[in-house]
XYZ file of C-alpha atoms in Angstrom:
295
model
C 28.005 -22.215 50.779
C 25.934 -25.392 50.966
C 22.922 -25.306 48.683
C 20.378 -26.128 51.368
C 21.876 -24.328 54.330
C 22.538 -20.744 55.364
C 25.521 -21.821 57.484
C 28.967 -22.327 55.993
C 30.159 -25.879 56.801
C 33.794 -24.728 56.844
C 33.830 -21.613 59.021
C 30.334 -21.530 60.515
C 29.403 -18.185 58.946
C 25.662 -17.587 58.819
C 24.371 -16.028 55.568
C 22.125 -13.103 56.467
C 21.896 -11.208 53.156
C 18.734 -13.007 52.132
C 20.122 -14.961 49.174
C 18.120 -18.207 49.284
C 18.733 -20.859 46.666
C 15.071 -21.760 46.191
C 14.022 -18.162 45.568
C 16.955 -17.471 43.294
C 16.392 -20.624 41.232
C 12.738 -19.707 40.809
C 13.749 -16.216 39.693
C 16.279 -17.710 37.285
C 13.634 -20.043 35.833
C 11.204 -17.142 35.438
C 13.747 -15.351 33.241
C 14.210 -18.513 31.174
C 10.439 -18.851 30.711
C 10.206 -15.169 29.739
C 12.983 -15.658 27.164
C 11.189 -18.713 25.732
C 7.898 -16.858 25.499
C 9.450 -13.870 23.736
C 11.559 -15.991 21.346
C 8.478 -18.091 20.445
C 6.215 -15.099 19.844
C 3.790 -15.703 16.933
C 3.724 -13.763 13.673
C 0.862 -11.533 14.846
C 3.071 -10.351 17.749
C 5.574 -8.840 15.316
C 2.824 -7.548 13.050
C 1.315 -5.700 16.002
C 4.695 -4.203 16.934
C 5.057 -2.514 13.541
C 1.371 -1.788 12.945
C 2.152 1.888 13.512
C 3.889 1.906 10.105
C 0.653 0.874 8.390
C -1.420 3.405 10.321
C 1.000 6.209 9.466
C 1.271 5.438 5.744
C -2.446 4.776 5.346
C -3.138 8.085 7.083
C -0.934 9.798 4.487
C -2.790 8.016 1.676
C -6.142 9.144 3.029
C -4.786 12.663 3.513
C -3.818 12.715 -0.181
C -7.356 11.674 -1.158
C -8.939 14.119 1.296
C -6.869 17.017 -0.042
C -8.181 16.321 -3.538
C -11.782 15.405 -2.749
C -12.340 17.730 0.234
C -14.759 15.065 1.418
C -15.799 15.215 5.088
C -15.963 11.417 5.448
C -12.426 11.040 4.112
C -11.186 13.723 6.514
C -12.797 11.798 9.374
C -10.936 8.705 8.149
C -7.667 10.668 8.256
C -8.329 11.646 11.871
C -9.335 8.102 12.879
C -6.232 6.451 11.428
C -3.985 9.173 12.823
C -5.408 8.454 16.275
C -4.775 4.735 15.693
C -1.205 5.607 14.762
C -0.761 7.510 18.042
C -2.292 4.618 20.003
C 0.050 2.112 18.305
C 3.123 4.231 19.063
C 2.087 4.719 22.692
C 1.477 0.975 22.955
C 5.016 0.255 21.787
C 6.450 2.726 24.279
C 4.490 1.042 27.064
C 5.786 -2.357 25.993
C 9.335 -1.035 26.261
C 8.515 0.464 29.651
C 7.451 -2.990 30.795
C 10.846 -4.232 29.647
C 9.107 -7.098 27.897
C 12.089 -7.879 25.673
C 14.565 -10.706 25.286
C 17.391 -8.369 26.210
C 15.724 -7.648 29.555
C 15.154 -11.365 30.235
C 18.760 -12.270 29.367
C 20.155 -9.405 31.436
C 18.044 -10.411 34.455
C 19.063 -14.027 33.970
C 22.772 -13.107 33.949
C 22.493 -11.018 37.135
C 20.625 -13.739 38.966
C 23.017 -16.425 37.698
C 26.035 -14.504 39.002
C 24.448 -14.255 42.438
C 23.718 -18.003 42.556
C 27.196 -18.924 41.355
C 28.780 -16.658 43.955
C 27.021 -18.389 46.865
C 26.331 -21.894 45.542
C 28.755 -22.265 42.630
C 30.477 -25.345 44.078
C 27.265 -27.293 44.453
C 27.044 -30.078 41.842
C 23.253 -29.921 41.453
C 23.353 -26.156 41.108
C 26.040 -26.398 38.432
C 23.996 -28.958 36.499
C 20.810 -26.886 36.690
C 22.551 -23.683 35.651
C 24.270 -25.436 32.739
C 20.896 -26.674 31.499
C 19.344 -23.250 31.809
C 22.363 -21.665 30.064
C 21.685 -23.952 27.102
C 18.018 -22.961 27.102
C 18.933 -19.264 27.102
C 21.330 -19.739 24.165
C 18.608 -21.582 22.219
C 16.231 -18.700 22.924
C 18.783 -16.189 21.632
C 19.283 -18.142 18.401
C 15.574 -18.759 17.895
C 14.723 -15.128 18.564
C 17.408 -13.875 16.188
C 16.231 -15.979 13.227
C 12.506 -15.775 14.010
C 12.580 -12.040 14.561
C 14.126 -11.355 11.144
C 11.700 -13.703 9.374
C 8.605 -12.436 11.163
C 9.508 -8.779 10.752
C 10.112 -9.307 7.027
C 6.787 -11.134 6.673
C 5.032 -8.386 8.629
C 6.555 -5.676 6.452
C 5.601 -7.625 3.333
C 1.980 -7.926 4.484
C 1.833 -4.213 5.272
C 3.412 -3.383 1.906
C 0.867 -5.533 0.024
C -2.070 -3.971 1.849
C -0.698 -0.466 1.256
C -0.199 -1.242 -2.445
C -3.844 -2.280 -2.745
C -5.156 0.697 -0.780
C -2.757 3.032 -2.582
C -3.960 1.841 -5.980
C -7.595 2.282 -4.997
C -6.979 5.740 -3.535
C -4.909 6.812 -6.543
C -7.652 5.740 -8.957
C -10.283 7.499 -6.872
C -8.192 10.659 -6.805
C -7.838 10.556 -10.587
C -11.577 10.156 -11.056
C -12.153 13.104 -8.756
C -9.531 15.146 -10.558
C -11.180 14.384 -13.907
C -14.167 16.363 -12.712
C -12.000 19.473 -12.910
C -12.410 20.727 -16.494
C -8.952 22.263 -16.704
C -7.314 19.089 -15.441
C -9.337 16.947 -17.855
C -8.339 19.066 -20.869
C -4.662 18.868 -19.936
C -4.913 15.147 -19.253
C -6.622 14.545 -22.592
C -3.783 16.161 -24.547
C -1.208 14.290 -22.496
C -2.882 10.921 -23.015
C -3.121 11.486 -26.755
C 0.539 12.457 -26.991
C 1.458 9.343 -24.999
C -0.844 7.223 -27.210
C -2.949 6.195 -24.228
C -6.115 6.384 -26.266
C -8.306 4.381 -23.874
C -7.661 6.872 -21.086
C -8.250 9.810 -23.415
C -11.625 8.398 -24.472
C -12.471 7.711 -20.841
C -12.161 11.346 -19.777
C -13.632 12.850 -22.957
C -17.187 13.105 -21.510
C -15.848 15.349 -18.732
C -14.173 17.591 -21.302
C -17.319 17.760 -23.419
C -19.618 18.585 -20.505
C -17.455 21.450 -19.252
C -15.831 22.943 -22.350
C -17.428 26.069 -23.863
C -17.198 24.633 -27.411
C -19.129 21.472 -26.407
C -16.025 19.363 -26.954
C -15.512 20.297 -30.614
C -11.796 20.954 -30.185
C -11.325 17.753 -28.216
C -13.154 15.741 -30.885
C -10.805 17.030 -33.553
C -7.799 16.215 -31.365
C -8.987 12.684 -30.725
C -9.967 11.837 -34.310
C -6.758 13.314 -35.734
C -4.634 11.404 -33.243
C -6.467 8.116 -33.839
C -6.334 8.360 -37.626
C -2.649 9.351 -37.574
C -1.960 6.293 -35.436
C -3.935 4.032 -37.754
C -6.585 3.382 -35.124
C -9.364 3.413 -37.709
C -11.870 1.257 -35.824
C -11.411 3.259 -32.621
C -11.885 6.535 -34.485
C -15.086 5.280 -36.108
C -16.408 4.012 -32.762
C -15.693 7.393 -31.179
C -17.405 9.172 -34.061
C -20.540 7.046 -33.709
C -20.617 7.471 -29.924
C -20.004 11.221 -29.699
C -20.302 12.900 -33.121
C -22.842 11.501 -35.514
C -26.218 13.206 -35.463
C -24.822 16.203 -33.575
C -23.840 19.691 -34.583
C -20.844 19.645 -36.932
C -20.843 15.895 -37.454
C -19.944 16.309 -41.144
C -16.642 17.946 -40.226
C -15.507 14.930 -38.193
C -16.746 12.414 -40.756
C -14.895 14.375 -43.422
C -11.697 14.115 -41.377
C -12.029 10.329 -41.252
C -12.790 9.998 -44.959
C -9.898 12.268 -45.993
C -7.481 10.366 -43.768
C -8.588 7.068 -45.310
C -8.307 8.414 -48.839
C -4.819 9.767 -48.163
C -3.852 6.323 -46.858
C -5.169 4.693 -50.043
C -8.043 3.023 -48.213
C -10.701 4.054 -50.744
C -12.954 1.074 -50.091
C -12.911 1.703 -46.346
C -13.725 5.364 -46.982
C -16.686 4.391 -49.163
C -17.973 1.839 -46.636
C -17.701 4.360 -43.809
C -19.545 7.036 -45.779
C -22.378 4.666 -46.689
C -22.788 3.697 -43.021
C -23.289 7.313 -41.910
C -27.024 7.352 -42.587
C -27.669 8.964 -39.191
C -25.954 12.230 -40.088
C -27.722 15.284 -38.763
C -28.491 16.544 -42.275
C -29.227 14.392 -45.299
C -27.311 16.812 -47.487
C -24.175 16.189 -45.398
C -24.595 12.446 -45.891
C -24.780 12.956 -49.659
C -21.725 15.227 -49.582
C -19.834 12.522 -47.685
C -20.761 9.909 -50.318
C -19.520 12.161 -53.104
C -16.313 12.897 -51.205
C -15.484 9.220 -50.779
C -16.211 8.299 -54.397
C -14.644 11.178 -56.286
């Protein structure tokens, strides 16, 4: 068929099926433009497509915090981000319904190309135009393949980094909330001491002291024994001055420190420590401590 005529120059047949070169070329070009647009989509396009992953995982993180804290605001946050997750998923389904994908553009291009070739395939100009558009489509396929992998990986990396930050914050908040449970704090204290995580043990000691029926006496003995056994003399003394001296039973804990130093052969350190304990609750206990360290 001639490119610009509906009448066959060989047999005189008139084309009546509505296949017009101008319309078909415009349709073909529209598929090429769609393929270019999709293959050149910016990073935020891919980030938006997988945003549902972030909403889902962050919802689970908030649910973890809400289950521990039983806080109404956190529960509202769980509901909000779950709704955002649903919206993101529905948005992706709608995008697929619109067939706004490279596969759709390429498939439409191929169908339209076959129709043009069937009616105008012998036309030199048509051949040249189709060849040029074929090259453009192949470039779009290559660009989309490499760009899609890179952008999806970058998007996943960004989501992973954000979730790591939010997960760390939520985990720390959940631990602080859990510390307010006396039973949990007592168990955690023993575990931290056995694992030699003394900073964490000292951090949760106030919770143990405020909730334990013995006013933290047992926990004090645990901490001082563990610190002295580990050779953490300065830490043990600091703990004694912060939580023991001047309080009920302070002589018992000071005596533990002095005896541990004497057994280690640190007689001078034992004497210096005893002399520094002038704030003992009873003066007689201070004098007993001096005698103990110098005998």
